[in-house]
């Protein structure tokens, strides 16, 4: 029982991580069954997300995520992306939970 409790507590204690940077590249897939519909890369990606960040193809609000990232890129301003350390990574890309202007 103690082991199960420790496993549950360690999963819950994973906090969100915010990574801010200037967008270097945006990729978007219009259709199909791609694992990611939007892929955002910073000029300097954090080591935890060396391949950048993604949002799944079927995600709600992915148009808004793309719009915020594109606006930041065009303005040459930083944008912050929140990820959870326990979220599913695909090829060193972290799944976007939240995007915001700093």
N, CA, C and O atoms as a MOPAC input file, in Angstrom:
PM7 MOZYME 1SCF
protein

 N      0.83200 1    -1.18400 1     0.00000 1
 C      0.00000 1     0.00000 1     0.00000 1
 C      0.87900 1     1.25100 1     0.00000 1
 O      0.56700 1     2.22400 1    -0.68700 1
 N      1.95800 1     1.23700 1     0.75100 1
 C      2.85200 1     2.38800 1     0.79200 1
 C      3.44800 1     2.65300 1    -0.58700 1
 O      3.54000 1     3.80300 1    -1.01500 1
 N      3.84800 1     1.60600 1    -1.27500 1
 C      4.43800 1     1.75300 1    -2.61200 1
 C      3.43600 1     2.38000 1    -3.57700 1
 O      3.79000 1     3.27000 1    -4.35100 1
 N      2.20200 1     1.92300 1    -3.53400 1
 C      1.16500 1     2.48800 1    -4.40500 1
 C      0.94800 1     3.96600 1    -4.07800 1
 O      0.81000 1     4.78900 1    -4.98400 1
 N      0.91800 1     4.29900 1    -2.80700 1
 C      0.75900 1     5.69000 1    -2.39000 1
 C      1.89000 1     6.56200 1    -2.89500 1
 O      1.65000 1     7.67800 1    -3.35700 1
 N      3.12300 1     6.07300 1    -2.81600 1
 C      4.26900 1     6.83900 1    -3.30200 1
 C      4.21000 1     7.05600 1    -4.80500 1
 O      4.55900 1     8.12900 1    -5.29500 1
 N      3.77100 1     6.04600 1    -5.53200 1
 C      3.65300 1     6.17200 1    -6.98000 1
 C      2.61000 1     7.22700 1    -7.32900 1
 O      2.84000 1     8.05800 1    -8.20700 1
 N      1.46500 1     7.20000 1    -6.64700 1
 C      0.41300 1     8.17100 1    -6.91300 1
 C      0.84500 1     9.58200 1    -6.55900 1
 O      0.57300 1    10.51900 1    -7.31100 1
 N      1.50800 1     9.74700 1    -5.43400 1
 C      1.96100 1    11.06800 1    -5.00600 1
 C      3.02200 1    11.60400 1    -5.95700 1
 O      3.00500 1    12.79100 1    -6.28400 1
 N      3.94500 1    10.75900 1    -6.40900 1
 C      4.98800 1    11.23500 1    -7.31300 1
 C      4.39500 1    11.66400 1    -8.64100 1
 O      4.91300 1    12.59600 1    -9.25600 1
 N      3.33100 1    11.02700 1    -9.11300 1
 C      2.67700 1    11.42200 1   -10.35100 1
 C      1.95100 1    12.74200 1   -10.20200 1
 O      1.93500 1    13.55000 1   -11.13100 1
 N      1.35400 1    12.96900 1    -9.05400 1
 C      0.60800 1    14.19800 1    -8.82000 1
 C      1.55600 1    15.37300 1    -8.60300 1
 O      1.22000 1    16.50900 1    -8.93900 1
 N      2.72600 1    15.11500 1    -8.05000 1
 C      3.64200 1    16.19600 1    -7.71100 1
 C      4.35800 1    16.78000 1    -8.93200 1
 O      5.08600 1    17.76300 1    -8.80000 1
 N      4.16600 1    16.19900 1   -10.10000 1
 C      4.79100 1    16.73900 1   -11.29700 1
 C      4.16900 1    18.08800 1   -11.61200 1
 O      2.96100 1    18.19400 1   -11.82500 1
 N      4.98900 1    19.09500 1   -11.64000 1
 C      4.49100 1    20.45300 1   -11.85900 1
 C      4.61600 1    20.83900 1   -13.32400 1
 O      5.35400 1    20.23000 1   -14.09900 1
 N      3.88300 1    21.84800 1   -13.66000 1
 C      3.98700 1    22.40500 1   -14.99900 1
 C      5.31000 1    23.14000 1   -15.13200 1
 O      5.80800 1    23.72500 1   -14.17000 1
 N      5.86900 1    23.10700 1   -16.31900 1
 C      7.11100 1    23.81400 1   -16.60400 1
 C      6.83200 1    24.82700 1   -17.69800 1
 O      6.21000 1    24.49700 1   -18.70800 1
 N      7.28400 1    26.05100 1   -17.50700 1
 C      7.13500 1    27.10000 1   -18.51100 1
 C      8.46900 1    27.33200 1   -19.18900 1
 O      9.49700 1    27.48000 1   -18.52800 1
 N      8.44600 1    27.36300 1   -20.50400 1
 C      9.64500 1    27.62100 1   -21.29800 1
 C      9.34200 1    28.78900 1   -22.22800 1
 O      8.37500 1    28.75500 1   -22.98900 1
 N     10.17300 1    29.81800 1   -22.16100 1
 C      9.97200 1    30.99700 1   -22.99000 1
 C     11.11600 1    31.12000 1   -23.98700 1
 O     12.25800 1    30.77300 1   -23.68700 1
 N     10.79800 1    31.61500 1   -25.17000 1
 C     11.82000 1    31.80600 1   -26.18200 1
 C     11.24300 1    32.43100 1   -27.42700 1
 O     10.03200 1    32.61600 1   -27.55100 1
 N     12.13500 1    32.75500 1   -28.35000 1
 C     11.72900 1    33.33700 1   -29.61900 1
 C     11.48300 1    32.21100 1   -30.61800 1
 O     12.30500 1    31.30500 1   -30.75700 1
 N     10.35800 1    32.27200 1   -31.30500 1
 C      9.97800 1    31.23100 1   -32.25500 1
 C     10.86000 1    31.32100 1   -33.49700 1
 O     10.96800 1    32.37400 1   -34.12600 1
 N     11.48600 1    30.20000 1   -33.83500 1
 C     12.29300 1    30.14200 1   -35.04500 1
 C     11.49000 1    29.56600 1   -36.20300 1
 O     11.57400 1    30.05600 1   -37.32900 1
 N     10.70800 1    28.51900 1   -35.92100 1
 C     10.01300 1    27.81500 1   -36.99200 1
 C      8.66400 1    27.29800 1   -36.50800 1
 O      8.53600 1    26.82900 1   -35.37700 1
 N      7.66200 1    27.38900 1   -37.37700 1
 C      6.33300 1    26.83100 1   -37.13700 1
 C      6.01300 1    25.86800 1   -38.26700 1
 O      6.28800 1    26.14300 1   -39.43500 1
 N      5.43100 1    24.74300 1   -37.90400 1
 C      4.96600 1    23.79000 1   -38.92000 1
 C      3.54100 1    23.41700 1   -38.57800 1
 O      3.20200 1    23.24800 1   -37.40700 1
 N      2.70700 1    23.28600 1   -39.59200 1
 C      1.31100 1    22.91700 1   -39.36400 1
 C      0.89200 1    21.88600 1   -40.40700 1
 O      1.19600 1    22.02300 1   -41.59200 1
 N      0.19700 1    20.86500 1   -39.95300 1
 C     -0.32300 1    19.82400 1   -40.83300 1
 C     -1.81900 1    20.06000 1   -41.00100 1
 O     -2.54600 1    20.14700 1   -40.01100 1
 N     -2.27900 1    20.16200 1   -42.22200 1
 C     -3.66900 1    20.51600 1   -42.49000 1
 C     -4.63400 1    19.35600 1   -42.26500 1
 O     -5.77800 1    19.58300 1   -41.87000 1
 N     -4.21200 1    18.15300 1   -42.49900 1
 C     -5.14000 1    17.03800 1   -42.36100 1
 C     -4.40800 1    15.72900 1   -42.15200 1
 O     -3.18100 1    15.69300 1   -42.05700 1
 N     -5.15700 1    14.68400 1   -42.08400 1
 C     -4.56000 1    13.37500 1   -41.90000 1
 C     -4.50900 1    12.96500 1   -40.45000 1
 O     -5.14200 1    13.59100 1   -39.60000 1
 N     -3.77300 1    11.93800 1   -40.16500 1
 C     -3.70500 1    11.39900 1   -38.81200 1
 C     -2.35000 1    11.66900 1   -38.16700 1
 O     -1.82900 1    10.83200 1   -37.43000 1
 N     -1.78800 1    12.82900 1   -38.44500 1
 C     -0.49100 1    13.18400 1   -37.86400 1
 C     -0.57400 1    13.21600 1   -36.35000 1
 O     -1.57900 1    13.64100 1   -35.78100 1
 N      0.47700 1    12.76900 1   -35.71200 1
 C      0.52500 1    12.80800 1   -34.24200 1
 C      0.50400 1    14.24300 1   -33.75100 1
 O     -0.02900 1    14.53100 1   -32.67900 1
 N      1.07300 1    15.13000 1   -34.52200 1
 C      1.04800 1    16.53400 1   -34.12400 1
 C      0.52600 1    17.37300 1   -35.27600 1
 O      0.90500 1    17.18300 1   -36.43200 1
 N     -0.34400 1    18.29800 1   -34.93700 1
 C     -0.92400 1    19.18900 1   -35.92900 1
 C     -0.14800 1    20.47900 1   -36.04700 1
 O     -0.13700 1    21.10600 1   -37.10700 1
 N      0.50700 1    20.88500 1   -34.96200 1
 C      1.33800 1    22.08100 1   -34.95000 1
 C      2.63700 1    21.75300 1   -34.23000 1
 O      2.64200 1    21.08100 1   -33.19900 1
 N      3.71800 1    22.23000 1   -34.78200 1
 C      5.03900 1    22.00500 1   -34.21400 1
 C      5.71800 1    23.36500 1   -34.12400 1
 O      5.85300 1    24.06100 1   -35.13000 1
 N      6.14400 1    23.74400 1   -32.92600 1
 C      6.78000 1    25.03700 1   -32.67000 1
 C      8.21600 1    24.77800 1   -32.23300 1
 O      8.47000 1    23.95300 1   -31.35500 1
 N      9.14700 1    25.48700 1   -32.85000 1
 C     10.55000 1    25.38500 1   -32.44800 1
 C     11.06200 1    26.76900 1   -32.05700 1
 O     10.83400 1    27.75300 1   -32.76000 1
 N     11.75100 1    26.82300 1   -30.93600 1
 C     12.40700 1    28.05900 1   -30.50900 1
 C     13.76400 1    28.15300 1   -31.18200 1
 O     14.27100 1    27.17600 1   -31.73300 1
 N     14.34100 1    29.33900 1   -31.12900 1
 C     15.71700 1    29.49800 1   -31.61200 1
 C     16.66100 1    28.67800 1   -30.75000 1
 O     17.68300 1    28.18700 1   -31.23000 1
 N     16.31400 1    28.52800 1   -29.46200 1
 C     17.09100 1    27.69200 1   -28.53600 1
 C     16.09600 1    26.89200 1   -27.68400 1
 O     15.62200 1    27.37900 1   -26.65700 1
 N     15.78700 1    25.67700 1   -28.11100 1
 C     14.85900 1    24.82900 1   -27.36900 1
 C     15.48800 1    24.36900 1   -26.05800 1
 O     16.69400 1    24.12900 1   -26.01200 1
 N     14.70100 1    24.24000 1   -24.99500 1
 C     15.24600 1    23.71500 1   -23.73900 1
 C     15.62400 1    22.24400 1   -23.89900 1
 O     15.06600 1    21.55100 1   -24.74900 1
 N     16.54900 1    21.77400 1   -23.10300 1
 C     17.02900 1    20.39100 1   -23.23600 1
 C     15.91500 1    19.36600 1   -23.03900 1
 O     15.94500 1    18.29700 1   -23.64900 1
 N     14.92300 1    19.68300 1   -22.18700 1
 C     13.81800 1    18.75600 1   -21.95400 1
 C     12.94600 1    18.60500 1   -23.20000 1
 O     12.25700 1    17.59800 1   -23.36200 1
 N     12.97900 1    19.59700 1   -24.06600 1
 C     12.14700 1    19.62400 1   -25.27600 1
 C     13.04200 1    19.96200 1   -26.46200 1
 O     12.77100 1    20.90600 1   -27.20400 1
 N     14.09700 1    19.19500 1   -26.63300 1
 C     15.11800 1    19.50200 1   -27.63800 1
 C     14.56500 1    19.59600 1   -29.05800 1
 O     15.11600 1    20.32000 1   -29.88800 1
 N     13.48700 1    18.87600 1   -29.34700 1
 C     12.88600 1    18.90800 1   -30.67500 1
 C     11.82500 1    19.97900 1   -30.83100 1
 O     11.25400 1    20.12700 1   -31.91100 1
 N     11.55300 1    20.72300 1   -29.78100 1
 C     10.53800 1    21.76200 1   -29.82300 1
 C      9.27200 1    21.32700 1   -29.09600 1
 O      9.32100 1    20.52600 1   -28.16300 1
 N      8.15300 1    21.86000 1   -29.53000 1
 C      6.87600 1    21.64700 1   -28.86100 1
 C      5.82600 1    21.28700 1   -29.90500 1
 O      5.95100 1    21.66000 1   -31.07200 1
 N      4.80300 1    20.56700 1   -29.49100 1
 C      3.75400 1    20.21000 1   -30.43800 1
 C      2.39300 1    20.24700 1   -29.76500 1
 O      2.27400 1    20.19000 1   -28.54100 1
 N      1.37700 1    20.34500 1   -30.59900 1
 C      0.00300 1    20.19300 1   -30.15100 1
 C     -0.59800 1    19.12400 1   -31.06200 1
 O     -0.38200 1    19.15100 1   -32.27300 1
 N     -1.34600 1    18.18800 1   -30.49200 1
 C     -1.89900 1    17.10200 1   -31.30300 1
 C     -2.82300 1    17.61200 1   -32.41000 1
 O     -3.44100 1    18.66900 1   -32.28700 1
 N     -2.90000 1    16.85000 1   -33.47100 1
 C     -3.69900 1    17.22700 1   -34.63200 1
 C     -5.16200 1    17.47400 1   -34.27000 1
 O     -5.76900 1    18.42300 1   -34.76600 1
 N     -5.72100 1    16.64300 1   -33.42500 1
 C     -7.13000 1    16.75700 1   -33.08200 1
 C     -7.43500 1    17.68000 1   -31.91600 1
 O     -8.56300 1    17.69100 1   -31.42400 1
 N     -6.47000 1    18.44500 1   -31.46700 1
 C     -6.66300 1    19.29100 1   -30.28700 1
 C     -7.60900 1    20.45500 1   -30.55600 1
 O     -7.64700 1    21.00600 1   -31.65600 1
 N     -8.36000 1    20.80900 1   -29.54300 1
 C     -9.18600 1    22.01000 1   -29.61200 1
 C     -8.27700 1    23.22500 1   -29.51400 1
 O     -7.21400 1    23.15800 1   -28.89700 1
 N     -8.67800 1    24.30600 1   -30.10300 1
 C     -7.97300 1    25.58800 1   -30.01700 1
 C     -6.60000 1    25.60000 1   -30.66700 1
 O     -5.81100 1    26.50400 1   -30.39100 1
 N     -6.28000 1    24.62100 1   -31.52700 1
 C     -4.94600 1    24.63500 1   -32.13200 1
 C     -4.76100 1    25.82900 1   -33.05300 1
 O     -3.63200 1    26.27300 1   -33.26500 1
 N     -5.85700 1    26.36200 1   -33.60900 1
 C     -5.75300 1    27.57300 1   -34.42900 1
 C     -5.27800 1    28.75300 1   -33.59400 1
 O     -4.50100 1    29.58300 1   -34.06600 1
 N     -5.74800 1    28.82600 1   -32.35100 1
 C     -5.32900 1    29.90500 1   -31.45900 1
 C     -3.86100 1    29.75300 1   -31.07200 1
 O     -3.12700 1    30.74000 1   -31.00800 1
 N     -3.43800 1    28.53100 1   -30.81800 1
 C     -2.02700 1    28.28400 1   -30.49000 1
 C     -1.15300 1    28.72700 1   -31.65300 1
 O     -0.14000 1    29.39900 1   -31.45800 1
 N     -1.55000 1    28.34500 1   -32.86900 1
 C     -0.78400 1    28.73200 1   -34.05200 1
 C     -0.76300 1    30.25600 1   -34.20400 1
 O      0.27800 1    30.83500 1   -34.51500 1
 N     -1.90400 1    30.90000 1   -33.98600 1
 C     -1.99300 1    32.35700 1   -34.13000 1
 C     -1.08200 1    33.08300 1   -33.15100 1
 O     -0.39800 1    34.03700 1   -33.52400 1
 N     -1.07100 1    32.63800 1   -31.90800 1
 C     -0.21900 1    33.27200 1   -30.89800 1
 C      1.25200 1    33.07900 1   -31.24400 1
 O      2.04200 1    34.02000 1   -31.15500 1
 N      1.62300 1    31.86100 1   -31.64000 1
 C      3.01800 1    31.57600 1   -31.99200 1
 C      3.43900 1    32.35900 1   -33.23400 1
 O      4.55100 1    32.88600 1   -33.28200 1
 N      2.56900 1    32.44200 1   -34.23500 1
 C      2.88400 1    33.17900 1   -35.45400 1
 C      3.01100 1    34.68000 1   -35.18100 1
 O      3.91900 1    35.33200 1   -35.69800 1
 N      2.11000 1    35.22200 1   -34.37700 1
 C      2.18600 1    36.64200 1   -34.02600 1
 C      3.49500 1    36.95300 1   -33.30400 1
 O      4.13400 1    37.96800 1   -33.58100 1
 N      3.89100 1    36.08800 1   -32.38700 1
 C      5.15000 1    36.29300 1   -31.65700 1
 C      6.34100 1    36.20900 1   -32.60500 1
 O      7.28800 1    36.98700 1   -32.49100 1
 N      6.29200 1    35.26800 1   -33.53600 1
 C      7.38700 1    35.12900 1   -34.50000 1
 C      7.50400 1    36.38100 1   -35.36400 1
 O      8.60100 1    36.90700 1   -35.55600 1
 N      6.38100 1    36.85300 1   -35.88200 1
 C      6.40600 1    38.01200 1   -36.75900 1
 C      6.85000 1    39.27800 1   -36.01900 1
 O      7.50200 1    40.14400 1   -36.60200 1
 N      6.49600 1    39.38100 1   -34.74100 1
 C      6.89000 1    40.53300 1   -33.93100 1
 C      8.29300 1    40.37800 1   -33.34700 1
 O      8.82200 1    41.29700 1   -32.72000 1
 N      8.89100 1    39.19600 1   -33.56200 1
 C     10.21800 1    38.87500 1   -33.00300 1
 C     10.22300 1    39.02800 1   -31.48900 1
 O     11.17900 1    39.53200 1   -30.89900 1
 N      9.12100 1    38.57900 1   -30.87200 1
 C      8.98600 1    38.61200 1   -29.42300 1
 C      8.93700 1    37.18900 1   -28.88300 1
 O      8.61900 1    36.24700 1   -29.60900 1
 N      9.24900 1    37.04800 1   -27.62500 1
 C      9.20300 1    35.74200 1   -26.97500 1
 C      7.76900 1    35.32700 1   -26.71400 1
 O      6.87000 1    36.15800 1   -26.58200 1
 N      7.58400 1    34.04200 1   -26.64500 1
 C      6.31600 1    33.45000 1   -26.26000 1
 C      6.65600 1    32.34300 1   -25.26100 1
 O      7.70200 1    31.70400 1   -25.37000 1
 N      5.78400 1    32.12300 1   -24.30500 1
 C      6.01500 1    31.09000 1   -23.28900 1
 C      5.06900 1    29.91800 1   -23.52900 1
 O      3.88500 1    30.10400 1   -23.81000 1
 N      5.60700 1    28.72400 1   -23.41400 1
 C      4.84200 1    27.49400 1   -23.57800 1
 C      4.93800 1    26.70000 1   -22.29700 1
 O      6.02200 1    26.49100 1   -21.75200 1
 N      3.78500 1    26.26200 1   -21.82400 1
 C      3.73300 1    25.44000 1   -20.62000 1
 C      3.57600 1    23.97900 1   -21.02500 1
 O      2.74700 1    23.63700 1   -21.86800 1
 N      4.38400 1    23.13000 1   -20.41000 1
 C      4.29700 1    21.68300 1   -20.60700 1
 C      4.30600 1    21.01900 1   -19.23500 1
 O      4.76400 1    21.60300 1   -18.25300 1
 N      3.80000 1    19.80700 1   -19.17800 1
 C      3.90000 1    19.00700 1   -17.96800 1
 C      5.01000 1    17.99400 1   -18.17500 1
 O      5.12400 1    17.39400 1   -19.24300 1
 N      5.82400 1    17.80800 1   -17.15100 1
 C      6.95700 1    16.90300 1   -17.28600 1
 C      6.52100 1    15.46900 1   -17.53800 1
 O      7.29400 1    14.67500 1   -18.07600 1
 N      5.29100 1    15.12300 1   -17.15800 1
 C      4.81700 1    13.76200 1   -17.37500 1
 C      4.03800 1    13.62000 1   -18.67700 1
 O      3.52600 1    12.54000 1   -18.97000 1
 N      3.93900 1    14.69400 1   -19.46300 1
 C      3.17500 1    14.61100 1   -20.69900 1
 C      3.90800 1    13.77400 1   -21.73500 1
 O      5.11600 1    13.55600 1   -21.64000 1
 N      3.17400 1    13.32200 1   -22.70100 1
 C      3.72800 1    12.46400 1   -23.74300 1
 C      4.62000 1    13.26700 1   -24.67100 1
 O      4.18800 1    14.26300 1   -25.25200 1
 N      5.84900 1    12.83700 1   -24.80900 1
 C      6.77500 1    13.45600 1   -25.73700 1
 C      6.85300 1    12.60300 1   -27.00000 1
 O      6.77900 1    11.37600 1   -26.93500 1
 N      7.00100 1    13.25000 1   -28.13200 1
 C      7.18500 1    12.56800 1   -29.40500 1
 C      8.49500 1    13.07400 1   -29.98700 1
 O      8.63200 1    14.26300 1   -30.27700 1
 N      9.45200 1    12.18300 1   -30.15700 1
 C     10.75700 1    12.51800 1   -30.74100 1
 C     11.35100 1    13.78400 1   -30.11200 1
 O     11.72600 1    14.72000 1   -30.81900 1
 N     11.43000 1    13.80000 1   -28.79400 1
 C     11.98300 1    14.91800 1   -28.02200 1
 C     11.20200 1    16.21400 1   -28.17600 1
 O     11.73800 1    17.29600 1   -27.93500 1
 N      9.94800 1    16.11300 1   -28.57400 1
 C      9.06700 1    17.28100 1   -28.62800 1
 C      8.09900 1    17.17400 1   -27.46600 1
 O      7.54800 1    16.10300 1   -27.21200 1
 N      7.88900 1    18.26500 1   -26.76400 1
 C      6.99000 1    18.28500 1   -25.62100 1
 C      5.61100 1    18.76400 1   -26.04700 1
 O      5.47400 1    19.66100 1   -26.87800 1
 N      4.59500 1    18.14700 1   -25.46000 1
 C      3.21200 1    18.50500 1   -25.78200 1
 C      2.84300 1    19.82300 1   -25.10000 1
 O      3.05500 1    19.99500 1   -23.90000 1
 N      2.29500 1    20.73700 1   -25.87500 1
 C      1.89200 1    22.04900 1   -25.36600 1
 C      0.62700 1    21.90200 1   -24.53400 1
 O     -0.35900 1    21.30600 1   -24.96900 1
 N      0.67700 1    22.45300 1   -23.34100 1
 C     -0.50000 1    22.52800 1   -22.49400 1
 C     -1.11700 1    23.92200 1   -22.58000 1
 O     -2.33800 1    24.07200 1   -22.53700 1
 N     -0.26500 1    24.93900 1   -22.70300 1
 C     -0.70600 1    26.32200 1   -22.61400 1
 C      0.32300 1    27.19200 1   -23.31400 1
 O      1.51900 1    26.91600 1   -23.23100 1
 N     -0.11700 1    28.23500 1   -24.00200 1
 C      0.80800 1    29.16900 1   -24.65000 1
 C      0.40900 1    30.58200 1   -24.23500 1
 O     -0.77800 1    30.88800 1   -24.12400 1
 N      1.40000 1    31.44200 1   -24.00700 1
 C      1.10100 1    32.78700 1   -23.52200 1
 C      2.21200 1    33.75000 1   -23.89000 1
 O      3.34400 1    33.34700 1   -24.15800 1
 N      1.87400 1    35.01600 1   -23.89900 1
 C      2.89500 1    36.05500 1   -24.06000 1
 C      3.45700 1    36.34100 1   -22.67300 1
 O      2.70600 1    36.39600 1   -21.69900 1
 N      4.77300 1    36.52300 1   -22.57500 1
 C      5.36100 1    36.78300 1   -21.24100 1
 C      4.99000 1    38.13900 1   -20.69000 1
 O      5.40900 1    38.49200 1   -19.58800 1

